[in-house]
Every structure is written in C-alpha cells, then in structure tokens.
PDB file of C-alpha atoms in Angstrom:
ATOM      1  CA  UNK A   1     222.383 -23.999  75.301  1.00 79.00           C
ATOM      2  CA  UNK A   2     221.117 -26.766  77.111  1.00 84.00           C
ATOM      3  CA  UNK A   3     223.864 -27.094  79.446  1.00 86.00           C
ATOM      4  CA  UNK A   4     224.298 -23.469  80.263  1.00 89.00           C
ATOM      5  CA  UNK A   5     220.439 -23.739  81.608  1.00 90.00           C
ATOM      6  CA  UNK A   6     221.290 -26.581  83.924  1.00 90.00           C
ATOM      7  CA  UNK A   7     224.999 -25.106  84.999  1.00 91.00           C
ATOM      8  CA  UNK A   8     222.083 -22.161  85.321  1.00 93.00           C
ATOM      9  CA  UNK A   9     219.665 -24.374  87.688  1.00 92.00           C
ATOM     10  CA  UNK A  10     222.871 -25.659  89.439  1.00 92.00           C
ATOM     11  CA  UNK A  11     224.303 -22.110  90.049  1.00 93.00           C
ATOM     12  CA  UNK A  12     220.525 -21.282  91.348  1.00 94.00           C
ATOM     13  CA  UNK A  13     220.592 -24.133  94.092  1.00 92.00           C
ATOM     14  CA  UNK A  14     223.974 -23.670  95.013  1.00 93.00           C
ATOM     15  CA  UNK A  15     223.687 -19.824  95.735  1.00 93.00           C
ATOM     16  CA  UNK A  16     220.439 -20.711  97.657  1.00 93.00           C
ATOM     17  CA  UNK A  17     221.906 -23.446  99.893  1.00 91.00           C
ATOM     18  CA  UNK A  18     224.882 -21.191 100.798  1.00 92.00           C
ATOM     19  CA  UNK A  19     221.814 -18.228 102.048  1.00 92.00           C
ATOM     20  CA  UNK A  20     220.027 -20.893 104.065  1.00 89.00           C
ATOM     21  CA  UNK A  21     222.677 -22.131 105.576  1.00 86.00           C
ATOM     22  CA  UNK A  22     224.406 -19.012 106.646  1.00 87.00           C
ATOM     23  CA  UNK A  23     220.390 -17.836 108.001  1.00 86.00           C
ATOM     24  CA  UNK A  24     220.066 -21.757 109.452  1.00 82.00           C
ATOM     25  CA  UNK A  25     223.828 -21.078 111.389  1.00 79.00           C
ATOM     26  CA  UNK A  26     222.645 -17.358 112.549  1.00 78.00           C
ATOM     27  CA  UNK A  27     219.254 -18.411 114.073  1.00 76.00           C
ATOM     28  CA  UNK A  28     218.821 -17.185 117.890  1.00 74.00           C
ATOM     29  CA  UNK A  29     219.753 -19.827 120.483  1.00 71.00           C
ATOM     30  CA  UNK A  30     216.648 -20.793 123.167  1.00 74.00           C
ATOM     31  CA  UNK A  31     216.709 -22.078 126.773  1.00 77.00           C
ATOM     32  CA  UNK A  32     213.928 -24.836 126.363  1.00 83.00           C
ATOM     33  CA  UNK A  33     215.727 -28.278 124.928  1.00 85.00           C
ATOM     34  CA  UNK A  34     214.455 -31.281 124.539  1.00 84.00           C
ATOM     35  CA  UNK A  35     216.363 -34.891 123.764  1.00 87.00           C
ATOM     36  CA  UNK A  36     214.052 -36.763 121.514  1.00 84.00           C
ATOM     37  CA  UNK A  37     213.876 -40.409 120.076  1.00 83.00           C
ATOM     38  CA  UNK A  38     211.530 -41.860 117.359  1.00 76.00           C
ATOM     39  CA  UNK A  39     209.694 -39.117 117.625  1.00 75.00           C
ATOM     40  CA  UNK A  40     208.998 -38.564 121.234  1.00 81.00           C
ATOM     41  CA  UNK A  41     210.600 -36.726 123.744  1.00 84.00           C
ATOM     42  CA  UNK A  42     212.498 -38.334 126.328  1.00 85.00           C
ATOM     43  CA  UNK A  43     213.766 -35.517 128.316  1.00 84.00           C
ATOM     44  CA  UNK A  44     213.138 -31.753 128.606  1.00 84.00           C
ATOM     45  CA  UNK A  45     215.421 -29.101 130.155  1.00 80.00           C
ATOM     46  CA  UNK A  46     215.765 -25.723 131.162  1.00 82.00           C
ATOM     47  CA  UNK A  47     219.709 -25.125 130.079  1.00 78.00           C
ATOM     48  CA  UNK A  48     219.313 -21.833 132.114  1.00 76.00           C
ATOM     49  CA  UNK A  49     218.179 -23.339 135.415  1.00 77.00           C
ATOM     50  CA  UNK A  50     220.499 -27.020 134.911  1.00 78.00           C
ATOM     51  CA  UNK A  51     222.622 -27.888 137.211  1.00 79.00           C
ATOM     52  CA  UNK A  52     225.965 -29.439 135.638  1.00 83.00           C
ATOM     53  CA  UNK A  53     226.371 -32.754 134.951  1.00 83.00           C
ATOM     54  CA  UNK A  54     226.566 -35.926 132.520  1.00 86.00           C
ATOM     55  CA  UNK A  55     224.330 -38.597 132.316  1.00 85.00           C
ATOM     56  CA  UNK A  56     223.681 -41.842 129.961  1.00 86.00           C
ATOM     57  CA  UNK A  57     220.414 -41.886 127.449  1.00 85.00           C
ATOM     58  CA  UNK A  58     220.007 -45.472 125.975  1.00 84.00           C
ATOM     59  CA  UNK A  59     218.231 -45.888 123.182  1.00 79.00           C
ATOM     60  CA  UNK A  60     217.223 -48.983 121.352  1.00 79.00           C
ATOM     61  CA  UNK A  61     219.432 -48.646 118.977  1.00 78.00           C
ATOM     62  CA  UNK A  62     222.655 -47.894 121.472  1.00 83.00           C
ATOM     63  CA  UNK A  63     223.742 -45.368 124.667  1.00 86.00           C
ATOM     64  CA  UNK A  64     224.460 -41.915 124.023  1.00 87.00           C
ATOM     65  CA  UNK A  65     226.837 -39.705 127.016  1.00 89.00           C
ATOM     66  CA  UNK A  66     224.816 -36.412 127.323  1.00 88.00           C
ATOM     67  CA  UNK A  67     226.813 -33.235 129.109  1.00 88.00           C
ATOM     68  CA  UNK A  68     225.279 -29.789 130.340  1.00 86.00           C
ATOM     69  CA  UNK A  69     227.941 -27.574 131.474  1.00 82.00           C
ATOM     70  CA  UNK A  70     227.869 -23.672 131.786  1.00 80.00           C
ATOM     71  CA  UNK A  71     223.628 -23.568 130.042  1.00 78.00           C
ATOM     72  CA  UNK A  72     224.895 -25.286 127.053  1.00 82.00           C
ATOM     73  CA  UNK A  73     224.531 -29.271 126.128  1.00 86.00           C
ATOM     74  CA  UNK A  74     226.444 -31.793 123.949  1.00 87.00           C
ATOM     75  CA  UNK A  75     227.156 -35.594 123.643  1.00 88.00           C
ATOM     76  CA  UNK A  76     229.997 -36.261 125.369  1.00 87.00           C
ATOM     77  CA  UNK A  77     230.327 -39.872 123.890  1.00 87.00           C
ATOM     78  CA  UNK A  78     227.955 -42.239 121.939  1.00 86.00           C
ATOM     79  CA  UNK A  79     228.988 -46.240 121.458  1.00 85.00           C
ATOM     80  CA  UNK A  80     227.281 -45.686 117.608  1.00 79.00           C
ATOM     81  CA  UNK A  81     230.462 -46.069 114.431  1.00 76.00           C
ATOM     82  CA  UNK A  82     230.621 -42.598 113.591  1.00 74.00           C
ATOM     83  CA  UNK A  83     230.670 -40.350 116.092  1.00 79.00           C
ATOM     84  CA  UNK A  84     229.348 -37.717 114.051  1.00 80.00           C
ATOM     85  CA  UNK A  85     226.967 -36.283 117.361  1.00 82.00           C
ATOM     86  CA  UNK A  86     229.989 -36.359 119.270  1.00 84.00           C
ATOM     87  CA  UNK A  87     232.117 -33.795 116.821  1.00 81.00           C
ATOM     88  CA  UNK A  88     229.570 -32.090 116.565  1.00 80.00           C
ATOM     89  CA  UNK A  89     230.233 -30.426 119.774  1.00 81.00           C
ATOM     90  CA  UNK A  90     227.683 -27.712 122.215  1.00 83.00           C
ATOM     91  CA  UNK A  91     224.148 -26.945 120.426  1.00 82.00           C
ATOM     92  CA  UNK A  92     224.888 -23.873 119.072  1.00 74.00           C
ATOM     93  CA  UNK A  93     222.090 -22.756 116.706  1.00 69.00           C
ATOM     94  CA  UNK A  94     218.702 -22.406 117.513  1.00 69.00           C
ATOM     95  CA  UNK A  95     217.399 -24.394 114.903  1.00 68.00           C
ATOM     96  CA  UNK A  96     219.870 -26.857 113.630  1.00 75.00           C
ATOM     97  CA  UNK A  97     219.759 -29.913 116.197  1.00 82.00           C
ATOM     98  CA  UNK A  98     222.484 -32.362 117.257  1.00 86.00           C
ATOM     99  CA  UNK A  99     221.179 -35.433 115.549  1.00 84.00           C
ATOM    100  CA  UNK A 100     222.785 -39.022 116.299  1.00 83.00           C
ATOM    101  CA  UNK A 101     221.264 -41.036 113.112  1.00 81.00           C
ATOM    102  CA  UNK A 102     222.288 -44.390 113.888  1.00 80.00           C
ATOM    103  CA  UNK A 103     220.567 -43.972 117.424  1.00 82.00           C
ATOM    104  CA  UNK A 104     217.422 -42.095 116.289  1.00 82.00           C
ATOM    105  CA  UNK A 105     218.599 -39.753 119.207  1.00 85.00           C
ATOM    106  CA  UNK A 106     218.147 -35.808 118.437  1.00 85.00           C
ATOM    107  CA  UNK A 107     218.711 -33.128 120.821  1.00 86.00           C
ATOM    108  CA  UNK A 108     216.780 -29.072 119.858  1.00 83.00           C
ATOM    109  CA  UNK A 109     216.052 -26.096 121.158  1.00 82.00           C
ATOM    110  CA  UNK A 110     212.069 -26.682 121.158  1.00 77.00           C
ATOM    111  CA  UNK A 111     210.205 -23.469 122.085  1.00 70.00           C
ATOM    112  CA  UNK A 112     207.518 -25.436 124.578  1.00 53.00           C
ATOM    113  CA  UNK A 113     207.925 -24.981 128.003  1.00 49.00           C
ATOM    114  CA  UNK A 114     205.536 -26.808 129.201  1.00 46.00           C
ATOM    115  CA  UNK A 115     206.129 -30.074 131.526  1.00 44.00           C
ATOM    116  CA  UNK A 116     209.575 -28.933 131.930  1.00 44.00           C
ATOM    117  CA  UNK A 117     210.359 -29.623 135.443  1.00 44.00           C
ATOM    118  CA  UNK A 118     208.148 -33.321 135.467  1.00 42.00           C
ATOM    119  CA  UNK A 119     210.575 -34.879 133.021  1.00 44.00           C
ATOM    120  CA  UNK A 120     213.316 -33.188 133.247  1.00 43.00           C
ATOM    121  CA  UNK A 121     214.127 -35.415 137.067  1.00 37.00           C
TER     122      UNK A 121
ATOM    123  CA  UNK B   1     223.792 -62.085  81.446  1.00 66.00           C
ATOM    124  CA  UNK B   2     227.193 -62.753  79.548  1.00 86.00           C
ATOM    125  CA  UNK B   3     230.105 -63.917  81.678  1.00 89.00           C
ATOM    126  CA  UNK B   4     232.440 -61.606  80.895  1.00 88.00           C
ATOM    127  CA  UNK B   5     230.300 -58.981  81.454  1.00 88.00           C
ATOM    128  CA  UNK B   6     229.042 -60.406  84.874  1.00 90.00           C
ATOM    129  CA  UNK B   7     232.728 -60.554  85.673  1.00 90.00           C
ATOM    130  CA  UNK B   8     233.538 -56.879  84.860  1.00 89.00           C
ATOM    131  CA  UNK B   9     230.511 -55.464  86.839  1.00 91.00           C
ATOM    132  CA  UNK B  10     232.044 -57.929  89.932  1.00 92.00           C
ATOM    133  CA  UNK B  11     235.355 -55.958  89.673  1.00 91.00           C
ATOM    134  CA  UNK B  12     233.512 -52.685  89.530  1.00 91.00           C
ATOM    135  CA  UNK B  13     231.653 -52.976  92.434  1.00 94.00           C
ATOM    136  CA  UNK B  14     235.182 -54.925  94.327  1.00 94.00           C
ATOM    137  CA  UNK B  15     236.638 -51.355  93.004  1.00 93.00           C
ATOM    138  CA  UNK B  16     234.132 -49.261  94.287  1.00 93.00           C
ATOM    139  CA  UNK B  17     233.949 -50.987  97.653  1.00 94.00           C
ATOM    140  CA  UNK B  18     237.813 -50.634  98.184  1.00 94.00           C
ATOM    141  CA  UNK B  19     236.919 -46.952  97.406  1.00 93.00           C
ATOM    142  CA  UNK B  20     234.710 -46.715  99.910  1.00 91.00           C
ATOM    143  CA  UNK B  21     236.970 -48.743 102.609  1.00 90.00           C
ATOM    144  CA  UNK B  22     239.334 -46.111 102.200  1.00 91.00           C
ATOM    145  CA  UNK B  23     237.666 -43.022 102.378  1.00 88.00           C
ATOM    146  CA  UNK B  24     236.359 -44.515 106.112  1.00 85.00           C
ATOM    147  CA  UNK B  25     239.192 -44.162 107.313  1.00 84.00           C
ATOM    148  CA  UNK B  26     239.772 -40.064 106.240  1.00 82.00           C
ATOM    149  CA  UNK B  27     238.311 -38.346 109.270  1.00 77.00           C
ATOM    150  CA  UNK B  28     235.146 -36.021 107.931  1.00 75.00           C
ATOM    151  CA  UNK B  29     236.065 -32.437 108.476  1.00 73.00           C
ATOM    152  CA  UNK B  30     232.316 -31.281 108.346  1.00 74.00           C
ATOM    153  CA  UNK B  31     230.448 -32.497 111.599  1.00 72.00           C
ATOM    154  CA  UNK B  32     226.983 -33.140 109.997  1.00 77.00           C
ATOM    155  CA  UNK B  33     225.169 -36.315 109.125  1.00 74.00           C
ATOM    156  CA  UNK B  34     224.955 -37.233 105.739  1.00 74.00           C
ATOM    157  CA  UNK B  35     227.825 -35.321 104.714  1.00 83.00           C
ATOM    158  CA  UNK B  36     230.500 -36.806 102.842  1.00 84.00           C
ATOM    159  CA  UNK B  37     233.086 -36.706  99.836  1.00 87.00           C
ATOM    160  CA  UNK B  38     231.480 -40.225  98.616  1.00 85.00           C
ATOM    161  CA  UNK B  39     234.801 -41.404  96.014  1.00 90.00           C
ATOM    162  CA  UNK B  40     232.882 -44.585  95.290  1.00 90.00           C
ATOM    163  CA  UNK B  41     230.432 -42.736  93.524  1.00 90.00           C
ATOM    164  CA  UNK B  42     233.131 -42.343  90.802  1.00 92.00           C
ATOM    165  CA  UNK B  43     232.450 -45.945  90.407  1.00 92.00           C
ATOM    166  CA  UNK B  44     228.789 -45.234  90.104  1.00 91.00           C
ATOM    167  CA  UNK B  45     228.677 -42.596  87.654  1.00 92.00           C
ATOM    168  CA  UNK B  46     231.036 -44.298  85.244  1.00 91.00           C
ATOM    169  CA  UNK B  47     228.995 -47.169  85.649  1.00 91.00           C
ATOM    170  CA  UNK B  48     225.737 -44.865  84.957  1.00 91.00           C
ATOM    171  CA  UNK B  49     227.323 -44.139  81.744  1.00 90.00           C
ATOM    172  CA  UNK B  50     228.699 -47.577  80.466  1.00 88.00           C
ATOM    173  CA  UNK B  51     226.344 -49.883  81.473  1.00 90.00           C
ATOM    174  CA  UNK B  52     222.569 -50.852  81.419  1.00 90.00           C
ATOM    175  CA  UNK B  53     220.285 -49.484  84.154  1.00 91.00           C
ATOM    176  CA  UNK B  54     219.534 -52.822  85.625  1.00 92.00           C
ATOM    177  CA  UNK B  55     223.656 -53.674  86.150  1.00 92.00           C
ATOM    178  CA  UNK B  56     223.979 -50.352  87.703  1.00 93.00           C
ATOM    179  CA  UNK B  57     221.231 -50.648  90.060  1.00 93.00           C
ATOM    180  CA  UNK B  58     222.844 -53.844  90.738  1.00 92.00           C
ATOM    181  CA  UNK B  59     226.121 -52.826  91.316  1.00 93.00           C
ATOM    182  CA  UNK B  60     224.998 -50.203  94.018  1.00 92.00           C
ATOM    183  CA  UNK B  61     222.914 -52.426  95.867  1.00 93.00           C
ATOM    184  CA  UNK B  62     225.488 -54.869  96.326  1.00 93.00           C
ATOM    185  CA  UNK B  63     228.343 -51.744  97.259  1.00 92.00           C
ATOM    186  CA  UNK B  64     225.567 -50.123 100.005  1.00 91.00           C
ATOM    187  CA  UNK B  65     224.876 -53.225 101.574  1.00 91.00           C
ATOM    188  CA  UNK B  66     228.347 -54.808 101.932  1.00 92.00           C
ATOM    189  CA  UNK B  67     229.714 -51.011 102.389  1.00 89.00           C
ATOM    190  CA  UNK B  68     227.607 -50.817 105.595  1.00 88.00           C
ATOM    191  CA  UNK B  69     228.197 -53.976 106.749  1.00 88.00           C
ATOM    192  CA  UNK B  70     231.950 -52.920 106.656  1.00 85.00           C
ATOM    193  CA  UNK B  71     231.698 -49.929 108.343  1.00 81.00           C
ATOM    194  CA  UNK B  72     229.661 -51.705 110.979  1.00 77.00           C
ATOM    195  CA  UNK B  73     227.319 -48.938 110.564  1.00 76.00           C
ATOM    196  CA  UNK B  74     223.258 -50.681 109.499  1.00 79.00           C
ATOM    197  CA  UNK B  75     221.737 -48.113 110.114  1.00 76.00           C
ATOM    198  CA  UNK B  76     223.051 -46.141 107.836  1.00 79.00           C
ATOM    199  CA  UNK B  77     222.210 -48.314 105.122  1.00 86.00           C
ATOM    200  CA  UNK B  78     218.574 -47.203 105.328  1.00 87.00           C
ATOM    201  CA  UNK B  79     219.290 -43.602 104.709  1.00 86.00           C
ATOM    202  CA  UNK B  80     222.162 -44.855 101.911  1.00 86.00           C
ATOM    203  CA  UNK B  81     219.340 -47.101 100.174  1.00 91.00           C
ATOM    204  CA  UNK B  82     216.926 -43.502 100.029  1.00 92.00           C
ATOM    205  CA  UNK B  83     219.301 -41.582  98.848  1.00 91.00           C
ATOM    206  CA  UNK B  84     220.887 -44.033  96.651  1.00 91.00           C
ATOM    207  CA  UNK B  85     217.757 -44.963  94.963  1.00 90.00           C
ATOM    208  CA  UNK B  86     216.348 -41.439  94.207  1.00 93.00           C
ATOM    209  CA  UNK B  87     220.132 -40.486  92.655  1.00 93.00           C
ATOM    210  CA  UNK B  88     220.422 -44.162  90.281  1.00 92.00           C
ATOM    211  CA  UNK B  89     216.710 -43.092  88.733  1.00 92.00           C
ATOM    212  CA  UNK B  90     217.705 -39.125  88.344  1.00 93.00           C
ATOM    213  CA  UNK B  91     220.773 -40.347  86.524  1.00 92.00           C
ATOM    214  CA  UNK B  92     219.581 -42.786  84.572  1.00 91.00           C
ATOM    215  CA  UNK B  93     217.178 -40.096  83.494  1.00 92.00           C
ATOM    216  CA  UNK B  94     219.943 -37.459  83.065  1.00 91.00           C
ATOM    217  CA  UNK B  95     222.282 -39.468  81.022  1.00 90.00           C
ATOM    218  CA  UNK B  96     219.857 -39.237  78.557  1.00 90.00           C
ATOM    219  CA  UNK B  97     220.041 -35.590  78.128  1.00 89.00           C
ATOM    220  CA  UNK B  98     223.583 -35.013  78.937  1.00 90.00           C
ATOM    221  CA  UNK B  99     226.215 -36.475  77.017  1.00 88.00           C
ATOM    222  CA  UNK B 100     229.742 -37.923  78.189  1.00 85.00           C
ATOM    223  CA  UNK B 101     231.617 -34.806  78.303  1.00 87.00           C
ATOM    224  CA  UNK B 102     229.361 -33.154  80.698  1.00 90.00           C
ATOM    225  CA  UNK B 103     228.962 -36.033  83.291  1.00 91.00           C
ATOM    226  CA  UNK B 104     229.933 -33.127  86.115  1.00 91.00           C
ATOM    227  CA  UNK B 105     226.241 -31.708  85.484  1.00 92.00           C
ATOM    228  CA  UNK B 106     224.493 -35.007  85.607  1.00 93.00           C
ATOM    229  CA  UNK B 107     226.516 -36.172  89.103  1.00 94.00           C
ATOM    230  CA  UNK B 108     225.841 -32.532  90.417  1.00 94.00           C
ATOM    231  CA  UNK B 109     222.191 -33.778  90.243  1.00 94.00           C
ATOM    232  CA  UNK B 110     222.932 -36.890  91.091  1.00 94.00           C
ATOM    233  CA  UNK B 111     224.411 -35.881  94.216  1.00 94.00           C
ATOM    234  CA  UNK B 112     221.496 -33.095  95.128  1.00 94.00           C
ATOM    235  CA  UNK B 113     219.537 -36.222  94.520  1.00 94.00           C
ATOM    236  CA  UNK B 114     220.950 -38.371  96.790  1.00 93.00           C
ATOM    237  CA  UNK B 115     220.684 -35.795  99.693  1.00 93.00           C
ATOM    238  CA  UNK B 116     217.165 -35.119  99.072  1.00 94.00           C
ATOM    239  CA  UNK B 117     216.948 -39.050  99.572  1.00 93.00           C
ATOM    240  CA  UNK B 118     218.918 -39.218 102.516  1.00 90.00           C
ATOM    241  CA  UNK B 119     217.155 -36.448 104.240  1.00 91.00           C
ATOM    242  CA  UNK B 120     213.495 -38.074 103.058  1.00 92.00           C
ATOM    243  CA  UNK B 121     214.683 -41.012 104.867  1.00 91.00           C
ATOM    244  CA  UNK B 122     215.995 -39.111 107.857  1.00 87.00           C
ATOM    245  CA  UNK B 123     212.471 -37.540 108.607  1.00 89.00           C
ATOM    246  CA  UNK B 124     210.307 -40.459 107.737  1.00 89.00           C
ATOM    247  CA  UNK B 125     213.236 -42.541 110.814  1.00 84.00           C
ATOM    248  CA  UNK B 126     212.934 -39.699 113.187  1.00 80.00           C
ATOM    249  CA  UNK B 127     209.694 -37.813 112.432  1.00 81.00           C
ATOM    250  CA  UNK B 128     211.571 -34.643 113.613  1.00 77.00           C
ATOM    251  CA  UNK B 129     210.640 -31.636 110.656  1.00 80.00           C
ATOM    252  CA  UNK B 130     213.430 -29.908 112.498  1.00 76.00           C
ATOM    253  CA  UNK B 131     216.176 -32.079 110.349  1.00 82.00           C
ATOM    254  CA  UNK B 132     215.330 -30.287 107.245  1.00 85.00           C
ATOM    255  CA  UNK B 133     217.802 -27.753 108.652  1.00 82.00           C
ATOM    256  CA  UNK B 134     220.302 -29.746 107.500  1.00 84.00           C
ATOM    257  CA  UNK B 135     218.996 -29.446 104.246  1.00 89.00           C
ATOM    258  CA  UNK B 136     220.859 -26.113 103.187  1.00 90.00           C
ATOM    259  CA  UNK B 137     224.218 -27.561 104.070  1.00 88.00           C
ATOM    260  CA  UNK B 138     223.343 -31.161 102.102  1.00 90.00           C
ATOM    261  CA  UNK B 139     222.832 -29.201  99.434  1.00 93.00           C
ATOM    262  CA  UNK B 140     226.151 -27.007  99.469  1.00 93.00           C
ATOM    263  CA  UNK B 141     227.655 -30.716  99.806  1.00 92.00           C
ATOM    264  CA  UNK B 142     226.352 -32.519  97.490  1.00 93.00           C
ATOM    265  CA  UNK B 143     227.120 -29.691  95.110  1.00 94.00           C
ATOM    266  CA  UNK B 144     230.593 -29.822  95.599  1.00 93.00           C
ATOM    267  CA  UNK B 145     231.197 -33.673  96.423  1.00 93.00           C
ATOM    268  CA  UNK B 146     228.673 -34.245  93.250  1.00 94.00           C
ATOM    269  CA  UNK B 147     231.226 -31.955  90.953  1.00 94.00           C
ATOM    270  CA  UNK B 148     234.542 -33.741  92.252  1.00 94.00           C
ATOM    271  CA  UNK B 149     233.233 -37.497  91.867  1.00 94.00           C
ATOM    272  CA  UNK B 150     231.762 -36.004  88.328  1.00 93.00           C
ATOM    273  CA  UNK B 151     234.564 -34.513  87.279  1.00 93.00           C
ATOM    274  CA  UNK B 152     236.489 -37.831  88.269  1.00 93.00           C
ATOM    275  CA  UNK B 153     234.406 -40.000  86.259  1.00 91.00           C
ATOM    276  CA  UNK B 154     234.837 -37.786  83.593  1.00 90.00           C
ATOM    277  CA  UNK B 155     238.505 -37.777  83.239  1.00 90.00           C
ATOM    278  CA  UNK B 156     238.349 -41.477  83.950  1.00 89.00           C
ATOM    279  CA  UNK B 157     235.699 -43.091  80.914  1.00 88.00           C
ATOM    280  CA  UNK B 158     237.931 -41.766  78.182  1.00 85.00           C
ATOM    281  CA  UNK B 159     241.231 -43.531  79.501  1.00 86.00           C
ATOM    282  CA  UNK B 160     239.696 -46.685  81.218  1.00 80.00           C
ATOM    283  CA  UNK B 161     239.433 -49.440  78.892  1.00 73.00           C
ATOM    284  CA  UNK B 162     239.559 -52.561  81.184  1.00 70.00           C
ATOM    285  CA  UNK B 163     236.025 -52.145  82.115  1.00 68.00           C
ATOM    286  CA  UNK B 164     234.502 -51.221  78.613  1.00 72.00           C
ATOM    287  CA  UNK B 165     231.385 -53.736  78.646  1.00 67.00           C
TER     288      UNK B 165
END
C-alpha cells in the first residue's frame, strides 16, 4: 500500500514534467535577446535587425564564441570541458535559454527592449 | 572506524569513481545542463543501503570532489555538491521507509532530489529565474536515470558480497 502511493507520487511528477516540458519546448520565440553573466547583462540584441557575424564574450570564468546568422544566435565554441552550450545549438524556444554553467554565461529571449541599440555596439 | 571497514568504503568510492571516468567519455545525447545517466550513483545507493549515514556522506564527498577534478570541470562541483547533498539526506530519510527490494522508488527520489539541488544551485550562481525552465526536463531525467541506477543497485546488493560491511 505504501509503495503503490509513492509509485503514485512518482507517476504524478513524471506525467507533470513531461506537460511542462512539451509547453516549456512550444513557447513563442522573441526578437529581444540578451547574453547575461552573474546576473547582469552584458549584451542586448535585436536578432531581427543583426547583422551576421561571430564574436568572442569572455567571462571570468573562460571565453565563449557567440554566432548570429539568419535572426537566430548560438555558441559557436566555448574553451569550458563540456561543451554542453555548444550542442545545444540556435535558441529555439522562447523561454528555455542557452545556459553555459561552468562560465555563468546565459543567453534568452528577454522581452525588454529598452537600451537595445547602446549596448548592443 | 574499523580497518577493514575503512578499506571497503576506499574501494567503493575507487569503484564509483572508475564509474564515473567512464561514463565521461559516452557523449550525452540530451543537450541540457545537468542532465545525465549518473552510473556512479549505483555506487551511492548501494552504499545508502549498506552502510552508516556518516560513511556514505563520506564516500560522496570524496567521489564529487576527485570526480570533478578529473573531468577538469570545478565548476561543476558546486552544482554536484547541491544536488548531491539534498539527494544523500532524502535517502537516508527514504531508506527508512522503503525496504531493499524497492530501492528503484527511493533512487527515483533520490534522483528528483538531486535535480532540485542542482537547479537551487544553478539560480543562486546565475540569479537568472529563467533556468527553472530546465526544471521540467530535470525532472523527466532524473526520473528515468533515478529508475536505471535504482534498479541497478537493486539487482546488485543481493549478489555483491565483497563489500558487505
């Protein structure tokens, strides 16, 4: 009895994760994005308005390659051990950010337009 | 502590670090931080179940920090340490309430638990709320990498007498 309430609680969480993610993965994409580290914002863009082109953003912690190609942005290349903001790939979702943990480094849609074109030189 | 015993928990941890030495070098299908399979945690639950809550917190202690050294990767012992922490006192809970043959349910929670520290740590490190996105797809990871290791350590405590304390 006691197990089938926590297979129960189990079953619960599971089902719920799989909802979230699939509403997470189908959230609208925005134009605004900003590249943030340790909480503040290093660099805003307009994807719409962005010229192509790659550039280096060097954190404390280590350099990260940033690309915007075609309105959409990724990391290119990082130096950090696992490469896990590299794979995964063009910032797709509009809510789920590219995060690079070992560099602090996160790159989101952000739904603030203001300041864009001071920082974004 | 005895010797032999001291020895033992050594050989665990040498185990569970080989463990985790290996599974670096499988390339992680799923793109997203914090996301992994986790095999050493076999180590961990077994360990959970045979030994006392002091030796276990131990023997993960010394496995995260050499196990991040190795994979050259400190920062990531931070959000290891969270996660770690918060799933070693929800197990040592758990094992109280579930018994050996349903270890599966207590690393399920274990591994929700371990998530939910990782992800703590992840927005107290970035101060970004936006991360808890992630959250959904920890969760529908750790459910299934929580039930593998589980079910490992399950089929492994009956047959493995080497490292009966």
């Amino acid at each position: 009895m006691k197990y089938k309430i926590l297979i129960l609680i189990i079953a619960v969480i599971f089902s719920a994760g799989v909802v979230c993610s699939v509403i997470v993965l189908n959230m609208p994409k925005k134009n605004t994005v900003q590249i943030k580290s340790g909480g503040k914002v290093l660099y805003t863009f307009d994807l719409g308005k962005e010229k192509d082109r790659t550039f280096d953003v060097t954190t404390a912690d280590g350099r990260n390659t940033i690309e915007i190609k075609d309105g959409k942005i990724r990391v290119k290349d990082a130096d950090c051990p696992d490469k896990t903001c590299v794979r995964m790939g063009w910032l797709r979702s509009g809510a789920m950010p590219i995060v690079c943990l070992p560099h602090d480094l996160i790159i989101a849609f952000t739904d603030d337009d203001s300041g864009v074109d001071a920082i974004a030189e | 502590m005895e010797l032999k015993r001291l020895a033992r928990l050594s050989m665990l941890t040498a185990v569970a670090l080989i463990i985790f030495a290996v599974e670096l070098q499988i390339p992680n299908p799923f793109p997203i931080p914090g996301v992994k399979l986790g095999l050493a945690n076999i180590v961990t639950v077994y360990a959970v179940y045979r030994y006392r809550a002091v030796e276990v917190a131990m023997l993960v202690g010394v496995r995260i920090t050499l196990g991040s050294l190795f994979s050259g990767n400190v920062m990531a012992l931070l959000y290891s340490a969270c996660g770690s922490f918060l799933c070693l006192l929800g197990m040592l809970f758990l094992k109280r309430i579930i018994d050996e043959r349903h270890i599966w349910i207590a690393s399920v929670f274990g591994a929700l638990l371990h998530n939910t520290g990782q992800m703590a740590a992840a927005l107290l490190v970035t101060q970004t709320p936006a991360l808890l996105l992630y959250y959904p797809f920890l969760v529908v990871a750790g459910c299934l990498a929580g039930l593998f290791t589980g079910l490992c350590a399950q089929f492994i405590l009956p047959r493995l007498k080497l490292f009966e304390p």
